């Protein structure tokens, strides 16, 4: 296993900056707990609006064209990340103030809070699209400060365990968020309730120690340097390129299988007819709850196991392949029972994949001077597929097979993403 990413030193700098050094001191339980809370402040506001609230808002605003409108709103959110994520990451890497990367967490959190409140007041598809765009941008700004924290401060031998705990909020975001918004009624109140969660990010930002980057080690920034940051040489950094490719393909497969689940429950399973007196949203919450429990049951264990065995590729492959398998029975037998079984299998695989893949990525970053930008690019590979999922899914759903074809495509693409991780050669 590699001991860390290539360390590129600025010309004329005889000593390494503390901010760029490969971490060797293990982080404590208090640090991990606050980092987990910060991730809860990110993932719940990130996923709950797009899964529960926006689809229902769109269905009320444009019931006849809800599939196309939802695709447009989802694409607006994903597109904003294409520019904002690498830009924010690159600027974060060049932040030399005494607060380190913390201003990115502070600014992004405050914008996120305001955007959530305003999105709850929207009554047009255009307004929701704008809200989706700005909300996504705020998460990219937060990510510029939060994503590099692990490669900045956590030693390689502890990353699987730390990321395993940190991914619990992501795994349980939808069930926790679904329960939260169930406490109040009406979109304005539900968005307002969710808007309090980014304050957890502020708690982490105000308490963490983040050594500032010295001006002597700051890389020059220009428009050309920023655009060059999009180009990662496959020849110079093949493992990072393959890791990003695997992530992108896995994200595409996962999105194809899950993005239209609310409409699948209503239009194919006819959940409200199966269970009179219950809403489709109730069914969605049950599926998400089952999936979340399954994910949480494996995410911490798999992260710790990858640290002990030092075999991250095998676990990423097994997790991805399990996710692919989950789509097949649902495609062949689209029933409520099979939906729950598929949710369990998908969750078990996703839990194994989630933390270990992120730990793998932190070990193949091209340079310590670009951790923020490169982690942004890697994270972009999980959100960028959602630009492609809506048009692809729309075409598949209009063809023969409908949702069964969509789930089969999801399984095939996920299997391909799992296979691609074997192209990463420097990690066991």
Short mmCIF file of C-alpha atoms in Angstrom, two decimals:
data_model
loop_
_atom_site.label_atom_id
_atom_site.label_comp_id
_atom_site.label_asym_id
_atom_site.label_seq_id
_atom_site.Cartn_x
_atom_site.Cartn_y
_atom_site.Cartn_z
CA UNK A 1 0.00 0.00 0.00
CA UNK A 2 1.20 3.49 -0.66
CA UNK A 3 2.18 5.54 2.36
CA UNK A 4 0.69 8.69 0.88
CA UNK A 5 0.23 10.76 -2.29
CA UNK A 6 3.07 12.29 -4.19
CA UNK A 7 4.28 15.39 -2.37
CA UNK A 8 5.03 18.15 -4.88
CA UNK A 9 7.06 20.96 -3.33
CA UNK A 10 7.00 24.54 -4.59
CA UNK A 11 10.27 25.62 -6.11
CA UNK A 12 12.67 27.23 -3.65
CA UNK A 13 10.93 25.91 -0.52
CA UNK A 14 13.45 23.92 1.54
CA UNK A 15 10.99 22.87 4.23
CA UNK A 16 7.49 21.48 4.07
CA UNK A 17 4.58 23.48 5.38
CA UNK A 18 2.74 21.84 8.30
CA UNK A 19 -0.48 22.19 6.27
CA UNK A 20 1.02 20.07 3.46
CA UNK A 21 2.72 17.40 5.58
CA UNK A 22 1.44 13.85 5.45
CA UNK A 23 -0.43 13.37 8.78
CA UNK A 24 1.00 10.81 11.21
CA UNK A 25 -0.80 11.59 14.50
CA UNK A 26 -4.07 9.75 15.00
CA UNK A 27 -7.15 11.90 15.60
CA UNK A 28 -9.10 11.43 18.81
CA UNK A 29 -12.68 10.40 19.47
CA UNK A 30 -13.83 13.96 20.08
CA UNK A 31 -12.49 15.07 16.69
CA UNK A 32 -14.20 12.13 15.00
CA UNK A 33 -17.50 12.85 16.76
CA UNK A 34 -17.52 16.48 15.62
CA UNK A 35 -16.53 15.45 12.10
CA UNK A 36 -19.43 12.99 12.01
CA UNK A 37 -21.82 15.74 13.15
CA UNK A 38 -20.46 18.05 10.45
CA UNK A 39 -21.18 15.37 7.86
CA UNK A 40 -24.73 15.10 9.20
CA UNK A 41 -25.01 18.85 8.64
CA UNK A 42 -24.02 18.30 5.02
CA UNK A 43 -25.69 15.10 3.91
CA UNK A 44 -29.16 15.51 5.38
CA UNK A 45 -29.74 18.97 3.79
CA UNK A 46 -28.09 17.70 0.60
CA UNK A 47 -30.24 14.61 0.06
CA UNK A 48 -33.59 15.25 1.75
CA UNK A 49 -34.76 18.13 -0.49
CA UNK A 50 -33.93 16.31 -3.74
CA UNK A 51 -35.44 13.01 -2.57
CA UNK A 52 -38.53 14.03 -0.61
CA UNK A 53 -39.37 17.69 -1.00
CA UNK A 54 -38.51 18.76 -4.56
CA UNK A 55 -40.22 15.79 -6.28
CA UNK A 56 -43.40 16.51 -4.35
CA UNK A 57 -43.19 20.25 -5.00
CA UNK A 58 -42.74 19.59 -8.72
CA UNK A 59 -45.59 17.07 -8.76
CA UNK A 60 -47.89 19.74 -7.31
CA UNK A 61 -46.67 22.48 -9.64
CA UNK A 62 -46.52 20.42 -12.86
CA UNK A 63 -48.24 17.04 -12.38
CA UNK A 64 -48.35 16.21 -16.10
CA UNK A 65 -44.71 17.03 -16.80
CA UNK A 66 -43.20 16.08 -13.46
CA UNK A 67 -40.62 13.62 -14.89
CA UNK A 68 -39.16 16.16 -17.31
CA UNK A 69 -39.36 19.01 -14.80
CA UNK A 70 -37.62 16.94 -12.14
CA UNK A 71 -34.91 16.06 -14.64
CA UNK A 72 -34.34 19.75 -15.36
CA UNK A 73 -34.20 20.71 -11.68
CA UNK A 74 -31.80 17.83 -10.92
CA UNK A 75 -29.55 18.78 -13.81
CA UNK A 76 -29.36 22.40 -12.66
CA UNK A 77 -28.11 21.28 -9.27
CA UNK A 78 -25.53 18.92 -10.77
CA UNK A 79 -24.29 21.38 -13.39
CA UNK A 80 -23.40 24.04 -10.81
CA UNK A 81 -20.93 21.65 -9.26
CA UNK A 82 -18.96 21.23 -12.48
CA UNK A 83 -17.47 24.71 -12.13
CA UNK A 84 -17.96 25.54 -8.46
CA UNK A 85 -16.46 22.38 -6.94
CA UNK A 86 -12.99 22.51 -8.58
CA UNK A 87 -12.86 26.32 -8.32
CA UNK A 88 -13.68 26.34 -4.63
CA UNK A 89 -11.28 23.47 -4.04
CA UNK A 90 -8.45 25.23 -5.90
CA UNK A 91 -9.00 28.46 -3.96
CA UNK A 92 -9.21 26.53 -0.70
CA UNK A 93 -5.79 25.01 -1.45
CA UNK A 94 -4.42 28.57 -1.69
CA UNK A 95 -6.04 29.94 1.49
CA UNK A 96 -3.28 31.29 3.73
CA UNK A 97 -5.26 33.02 6.49
CA UNK A 98 -4.77 32.03 10.10
CA UNK A 99 -8.13 30.20 10.07
CA UNK A 100 -6.96 27.74 7.44
CA UNK A 101 -9.82 26.25 5.43
CA UNK A 102 -12.45 27.14 8.04
CA UNK A 103 -13.84 30.23 6.21
CA UNK A 104 -15.07 27.92 3.45
CA UNK A 105 -17.07 25.94 5.97
CA UNK A 106 -18.48 29.10 7.53
CA UNK A 107 -19.48 30.80 4.28
CA UNK A 108 -20.91 27.68 2.65
CA UNK A 109 -22.99 26.82 5.71
CA UNK A 110 -24.58 30.26 5.95
CA UNK A 111 -25.45 30.30 2.23
CA UNK A 112 -26.90 26.80 2.58
CA UNK A 113 -29.15 27.87 5.46
CA UNK A 114 -30.52 30.87 3.56
CA UNK A 115 -31.06 28.90 0.34
CA UNK A 116 -32.98 26.14 2.08
CA UNK A 117 -35.36 28.63 3.65
CA UNK A 118 -35.96 30.42 0.33
CA UNK A 119 -36.40 27.18 -1.64
CA UNK A 120 -39.25 26.21 0.65
CA UNK A 121 -41.14 29.31 -0.52
CA UNK A 122 -40.91 28.59 -4.26
CA UNK A 123 -44.05 27.93 -6.30
CA UNK A 124 -42.54 27.55 -9.79
CA UNK A 125 -40.29 24.98 -11.43
CA UNK A 126 -37.89 27.77 -12.41
CA UNK A 127 -37.66 28.89 -8.78
CA UNK A 128 -36.91 25.35 -7.66
CA UNK A 129 -34.25 25.00 -10.38
CA UNK A 130 -32.56 28.17 -9.14
CA UNK A 131 -32.76 26.94 -5.57
CA UNK A 132 -31.25 23.60 -6.61
CA UNK A 133 -28.40 25.38 -8.36
CA UNK A 134 -27.51 27.67 -5.44
CA UNK A 135 -27.97 24.90 -2.88
CA UNK A 136 -25.60 22.67 -4.83
CA UNK A 137 -23.07 25.51 -5.06
CA UNK A 138 -23.20 25.98 -1.28
CA UNK A 139 -22.37 22.32 -0.77
CA UNK A 140 -19.42 22.67 -3.15
CA UNK A 141 -18.11 25.56 -1.04
CA UNK A 142 -18.57 23.52 2.15
CA UNK A 143 -16.81 20.61 0.47
CA UNK A 144 -13.82 22.82 -0.30
CA UNK A 145 -13.23 23.06 3.44
CA UNK A 146 -14.52 19.67 4.61
CA UNK A 147 -13.38 17.15 1.97
CA UNK A 148 -9.61 17.78 2.38
CA UNK A 149 -9.84 17.42 6.17
CA UNK A 150 -9.20 13.67 6.12
CA UNK A 151 -6.10 13.67 3.86
CA UNK A 152 -4.95 16.83 5.70
CA UNK A 153 -5.30 15.53 9.26
CA UNK A 154 -5.96 11.76 9.38
CA UNK A 155 -3.14 9.21 8.88
CA UNK A 156 -3.60 6.59 6.16
CA UNK A 157 -3.93 3.72 8.65
CA UNK A 158 -6.92 5.40 10.35
CA UNK A 159 -8.79 6.71 7.32
CA UNK A 160 -11.03 3.71 6.74
CA UNK A 161 -12.31 3.80 10.32
CA UNK A 162 -12.78 7.58 10.39
CA UNK A 163 -14.54 7.62 7.03
CA UNK A 164 -16.66 4.66 8.09
CA UNK A 165 -18.06 6.69 10.97
CA UNK A 166 -18.25 9.82 8.83
CA UNK A 167 -20.33 8.02 6.23
CA UNK A 168 -22.98 6.99 8.78
CA UNK A 169 -24.75 10.36 8.36
CA UNK A 170 -24.70 9.91 4.60
CA UNK A 171 -26.06 6.38 4.94
CA UNK A 172 -28.77 7.46 7.35
CA UNK A 173 -29.42 10.93 5.94
CA UNK A 174 -32.67 10.11 4.22
CA UNK A 175 -34.27 8.19 7.06
CA UNK A 176 -33.23 10.83 9.61
CA UNK A 177 -34.31 13.65 7.33
CA UNK A 178 -37.55 11.91 6.45
CA UNK A 179 -38.42 11.58 10.12
CA UNK A 180 -37.52 15.22 10.73
CA UNK A 181 -39.69 16.65 7.99
CA UNK A 182 -42.51 14.41 9.17
CA UNK A 183 -42.65 16.48 12.35
CA UNK A 184 -44.04 19.51 10.52
CA UNK A 185 -46.34 20.11 7.55
CA UNK A 186 -45.93 22.37 4.55
CA UNK A 187 -42.85 22.93 2.42
CA UNK A 188 -41.78 26.23 4.07
CA UNK A 189 -41.76 24.65 7.53
CA UNK A 190 -40.04 21.47 6.35
CA UNK A 191 -37.25 23.34 4.57
CA UNK A 192 -36.86 25.67 7.56
CA UNK A 193 -36.45 22.69 9.89
CA UNK A 194 -33.76 21.16 7.68
CA UNK A 195 -31.99 24.52 7.45
CA UNK A 196 -30.90 24.26 11.07
CA UNK A 197 -28.64 21.28 10.40
CA UNK A 198 -25.77 23.12 8.64
CA UNK A 199 -25.10 24.77 12.00
CA UNK A 200 -23.42 21.47 12.94
CA UNK A 201 -20.79 22.27 10.31
CA UNK A 202 -20.13 25.56 12.06
CA UNK A 203 -19.56 23.69 15.33
CA UNK A 204 -16.85 21.58 13.71
CA UNK A 205 -15.34 24.57 11.94
CA UNK A 206 -15.06 26.60 15.12
CA UNK A 207 -13.43 23.82 17.14
CA UNK A 208 -11.06 22.07 14.73
CA UNK A 209 -7.39 22.98 14.50
CA UNK A 210 -6.34 23.65 10.93
CA UNK A 211 -2.71 24.69 10.41
CA UNK A 212 -2.64 27.60 7.94
CA UNK A 213 -0.76 27.33 4.67
CA UNK A 214 2.31 29.55 4.59
CA UNK A 215 2.51 32.09 1.79
CA UNK A 216 5.81 30.57 0.70
CA UNK A 217 4.02 27.31 -0.12
CA UNK A 218 1.01 28.83 -1.88
CA UNK A 219 0.75 27.86 -5.54
CA UNK A 220 0.08 30.77 -7.93
CA UNK A 221 -3.48 30.97 -9.21
CA UNK A 222 -4.72 32.05 -12.62
CA UNK A 223 -7.54 31.20 -15.00
CA UNK A 224 -5.13 28.99 -16.93
CA UNK A 225 -4.00 27.23 -13.76
CA UNK A 226 -7.64 26.64 -12.83
CA UNK A 227 -8.50 25.17 -16.24
CA UNK A 228 -5.36 23.06 -16.15
CA UNK A 229 -6.63 21.64 -12.87
CA UNK A 230 -9.38 19.85 -14.78
CA UNK A 231 -6.74 17.94 -16.73
CA UNK A 232 -5.22 15.12 -14.70
CA UNK A 233 -2.60 13.32 -16.74
CA UNK A 234 -3.45 9.60 -17.09
CA UNK A 235 0.23 8.97 -17.73
CA UNK A 236 1.46 10.79 -14.61
CA UNK A 237 -1.40 9.85 -12.27
CA UNK A 238 -3.14 6.76 -13.70
CA UNK A 239 -4.46 5.52 -10.35
CA UNK A 240 -6.24 8.77 -9.57
CA UNK A 241 -7.78 8.82 -13.04
CA UNK A 242 -9.00 5.22 -12.76
CA UNK A 243 -10.35 5.84 -9.25
CA UNK A 244 -12.34 8.82 -10.55
CA UNK A 245 -13.55 6.81 -13.54
CA UNK A 246 -14.75 4.01 -11.29
CA UNK A 247 -16.53 6.54 -9.08
CA UNK A 248 -18.24 8.18 -12.03
CA UNK A 249 -19.53 4.91 -13.47
CA UNK A 250 -20.68 3.71 -10.05
CA UNK A 251 -22.48 7.01 -9.51
CA UNK A 252 -24.20 6.66 -12.87
CA UNK A 253 -25.41 3.17 -12.04
CA UNK A 254 -26.57 4.12 -8.57
CA UNK A 255 -28.40 7.20 -9.83
CA UNK A 256 -30.20 5.26 -12.56
CA UNK A 257 -31.48 2.82 -9.97
CA UNK A 258 -32.58 5.28 -7.30
CA UNK A 259 -33.35 8.75 -8.69
CA UNK A 260 -36.84 7.90 -9.94
CA UNK A 261 -37.81 5.65 -7.03
CA UNK A 262 -40.56 8.06 -5.84
CA UNK A 263 -42.29 7.84 -9.22
CA UNK A 264 -41.69 4.05 -9.45
CA UNK A 265 -43.58 3.53 -6.19
CA UNK A 266 -46.49 5.64 -7.36
CA UNK A 267 -46.73 4.85 -11.08
CA UNK A 268 -45.65 1.17 -11.17
CA UNK A 269 -46.32 -0.34 -7.76
CA UNK A 270 -49.34 1.93 -7.11
CA UNK A 271 -48.40 2.01 -3.46
CA UNK A 272 -51.46 3.97 -2.35
CA UNK A 273 -53.73 1.28 -3.83
CA UNK A 274 -51.68 -1.51 -2.25
CA UNK A 275 -51.93 0.14 1.15
CA UNK A 276 -55.07 2.28 1.38
CA UNK A 277 -54.72 5.20 3.72
CA UNK A 278 -50.98 5.49 3.18
CA UNK A 279 -49.20 7.88 0.85
CA UNK A 280 -46.44 7.17 -1.63
CA UNK A 281 -44.17 9.26 0.59
CA UNK A 282 -44.84 6.78 3.41
CA UNK A 283 -43.71 3.93 1.17
CA UNK A 284 -40.62 5.84 0.09
CA UNK A 285 -39.69 6.43 3.72
CA UNK A 286 -40.02 2.71 4.47
CA UNK A 287 -37.77 1.75 1.54
CA UNK A 288 -35.22 4.36 2.51
CA UNK A 289 -35.35 3.26 6.14
CA UNK A 290 -34.68 -0.37 5.25
CA UNK A 291 -31.88 0.68 2.91
CA UNK A 292 -30.33 3.01 5.49
CA UNK A 293 -30.28 0.38 8.24
CA UNK A 294 -28.58 -2.06 5.88
CA UNK A 295 -26.01 0.56 4.84
CA UNK A 296 -25.20 1.62 8.39
CA UNK A 297 -24.75 -2.04 9.39
CA UNK A 298 -21.75 -2.41 7.08
CA UNK A 299 -20.24 1.06 6.60
CA UNK A 300 -18.22 1.31 9.84
CA UNK A 301 -17.16 -2.34 9.84
CA UNK A 302 -15.97 -2.23 6.24
CA UNK A 303 -13.95 0.94 6.88
CA UNK A 304 -12.18 -0.61 9.86
CA UNK A 305 -11.64 -3.86 7.97
CA UNK A 306 -9.99 -2.04 5.09
CA UNK A 307 -7.55 -0.43 7.53
CA UNK A 308 -6.64 -3.77 9.08
CA UNK A 309 -6.39 -5.82 5.90
CA UNK A 310 -4.98 -3.04 3.74
CA UNK A 311 -7.08 -4.40 0.85
CA UNK A 312 -9.30 -1.54 -0.20
CA UNK A 313 -9.75 -2.55 -3.85
CA UNK A 314 -11.29 -5.92 -2.97
CA UNK A 315 -13.83 -4.34 -0.64
CA UNK A 316 -14.71 -1.61 -3.15
CA UNK A 317 -15.22 -4.28 -5.82
CA UNK A 318 -17.37 -6.51 -3.60
CA UNK A 319 -19.47 -3.56 -2.46
CA UNK A 320 -20.01 -2.32 -6.01
CA UNK A 321 -20.85 -5.78 -7.31
CA UNK A 322 -23.41 -6.27 -4.55
CA UNK A 323 -25.02 -2.97 -5.53
CA UNK A 324 -25.23 -4.19 -9.13
CA UNK A 325 -26.85 -7.47 -8.10
CA UNK A 326 -29.54 -5.61 -6.13
CA UNK A 327 -31.05 -4.18 -9.32
CA UNK A 328 -31.63 -7.52 -11.07
CA UNK A 329 -34.44 -9.10 -8.98
CA UNK A 330 -36.32 -5.79 -8.90
CA UNK A 331 -36.13 -5.59 -12.69
CA UNK A 332 -37.47 -9.13 -13.07
CA UNK A 333 -40.16 -8.87 -10.40
CA UNK A 334 -41.24 -5.28 -9.67
CA UNK A 335 -43.26 -5.92 -6.51
CA UNK A 336 -43.35 -4.29 -3.11
CA UNK A 337 -41.68 -7.30 -1.45
CA UNK A 338 -38.91 -7.35 -4.04
CA UNK A 339 -38.45 -3.60 -3.60
CA UNK A 340 -37.68 -4.13 0.08
CA UNK A 341 -35.30 -7.02 -0.67
CA UNK A 342 -33.49 -4.94 -3.27
CA UNK A 343 -33.24 -2.06 -0.76
CA UNK A 344 -31.53 -4.36 1.75
CA UNK A 345 -29.05 -5.81 -0.78
CA UNK A 346 -28.29 -2.37 -2.20
CA UNK A 347 -27.73 -0.98 1.29
CA UNK A 348 -25.34 -3.76 2.30
CA UNK A 349 -23.25 -3.20 -0.82
CA UNK A 350 -23.37 0.57 -0.57
CA UNK A 351 -22.19 0.46 3.03
CA UNK A 352 -19.12 -1.57 2.05
CA UNK A 353 -18.41 0.64 -0.96
CA UNK A 354 -18.99 4.04 0.60
CA UNK A 355 -16.23 4.48 3.17
CA UNK A 356 -13.62 2.25 1.56
CA UNK A 357 -13.80 3.94 -1.83
CA UNK A 358 -13.31 7.36 -0.24
CA UNK A 359 -10.33 6.08 1.75
CA UNK A 360 -8.87 4.65 -1.47
CA UNK A 361 -9.23 7.99 -3.23
CA UNK A 362 -7.38 9.86 -0.46
CA UNK A 363 -4.38 7.58 -1.06
CA UNK A 364 -4.04 8.32 -4.77
CA UNK A 365 -4.32 12.12 -4.73
CA UNK A 366 -1.73 13.55 -7.13
CA UNK A 367 -0.20 16.18 -4.80
CA UNK A 368 -0.52 17.49 -1.25
CA UNK A 369 -0.67 21.06 -2.58
CA UNK A 370 -3.92 20.27 -4.43
CA UNK A 371 -5.83 18.17 -1.92
CA UNK A 372 -8.87 20.45 -1.90
CA UNK A 373 -9.12 20.68 -5.67
CA UNK A 374 -8.44 16.99 -6.26
CA UNK A 375 -10.92 15.87 -3.60
CA UNK A 376 -13.45 18.21 -5.22
CA UNK A 377 -12.84 16.54 -8.57
CA UNK A 378 -13.19 13.11 -6.98
CA UNK A 379 -16.42 14.11 -5.24
CA UNK A 380 -17.65 15.60 -8.48
CA UNK A 381 -17.51 12.12 -9.95
CA UNK A 382 -20.33 11.13 -7.59
CA UNK A 383 -22.56 14.11 -8.44
CA UNK A 384 -21.74 14.70 -12.11
CA UNK A 385 -23.51 11.47 -13.19
CA UNK A 386 -26.78 13.07 -12.09
CA UNK A 387 -26.47 15.40 -15.06
CA UNK A 388 -26.66 12.35 -17.32
CA UNK A 389 -29.08 10.20 -15.33
CA UNK A 390 -32.28 12.17 -16.08
CA UNK A 391 -31.95 12.21 -19.91
CA UNK A 392 -30.73 8.60 -19.99
CA UNK A 393 -33.51 7.46 -17.68
CA UNK A 394 -36.13 9.34 -19.67
CA UNK A 395 -35.05 7.59 -22.88
CA UNK A 396 -35.02 4.17 -21.22
CA UNK A 397 -38.40 4.70 -19.56
CA UNK A 398 -39.97 5.64 -22.89
CA UNK A 399 -38.68 2.43 -24.50
CA UNK A 400 -39.76 -1.20 -24.03
CA UNK A 401 -39.49 -2.52 -20.53
CA UNK A 402 -39.90 0.79 -18.73
CA UNK A 403 -38.59 0.62 -15.18
CA UNK A 404 -37.45 -3.00 -15.58
CA UNK A 405 -35.09 -1.90 -18.36
CA UNK A 406 -33.92 1.02 -16.23
CA UNK A 407 -33.03 -1.26 -13.32
CA UNK A 408 -31.18 -3.70 -15.60
CA UNK A 409 -29.17 -0.82 -17.06
CA UNK A 410 -28.43 0.33 -13.53
CA UNK A 411 -27.09 -3.10 -12.57
CA UNK A 412 -24.93 -3.41 -15.68
CA UNK A 413 -23.39 0.04 -15.24
CA UNK A 414 -22.71 -0.56 -11.54
CA UNK A 415 -20.98 -3.84 -12.31
CA UNK A 416 -18.74 -2.03 -14.80
CA UNK A 417 -17.87 0.60 -12.19
CA UNK A 418 -16.92 -2.13 -9.72
CA UNK A 419 -14.62 -3.77 -12.25
CA UNK A 420 -12.82 -0.51 -13.03
CA UNK A 421 -11.39 -0.28 -9.50
CA UNK A 422 -8.96 -3.10 -10.37
CA UNK A 423 -7.20 -0.68 -12.70
CA UNK A 424 -5.91 1.16 -9.62
CA UNK A 425 -2.54 -0.57 -9.23
CA UNK A 426 -0.75 1.14 -6.32
CA UNK A 427 -3.43 0.25 -3.73
CA UNK A 428 -4.01 -3.30 -2.55
#
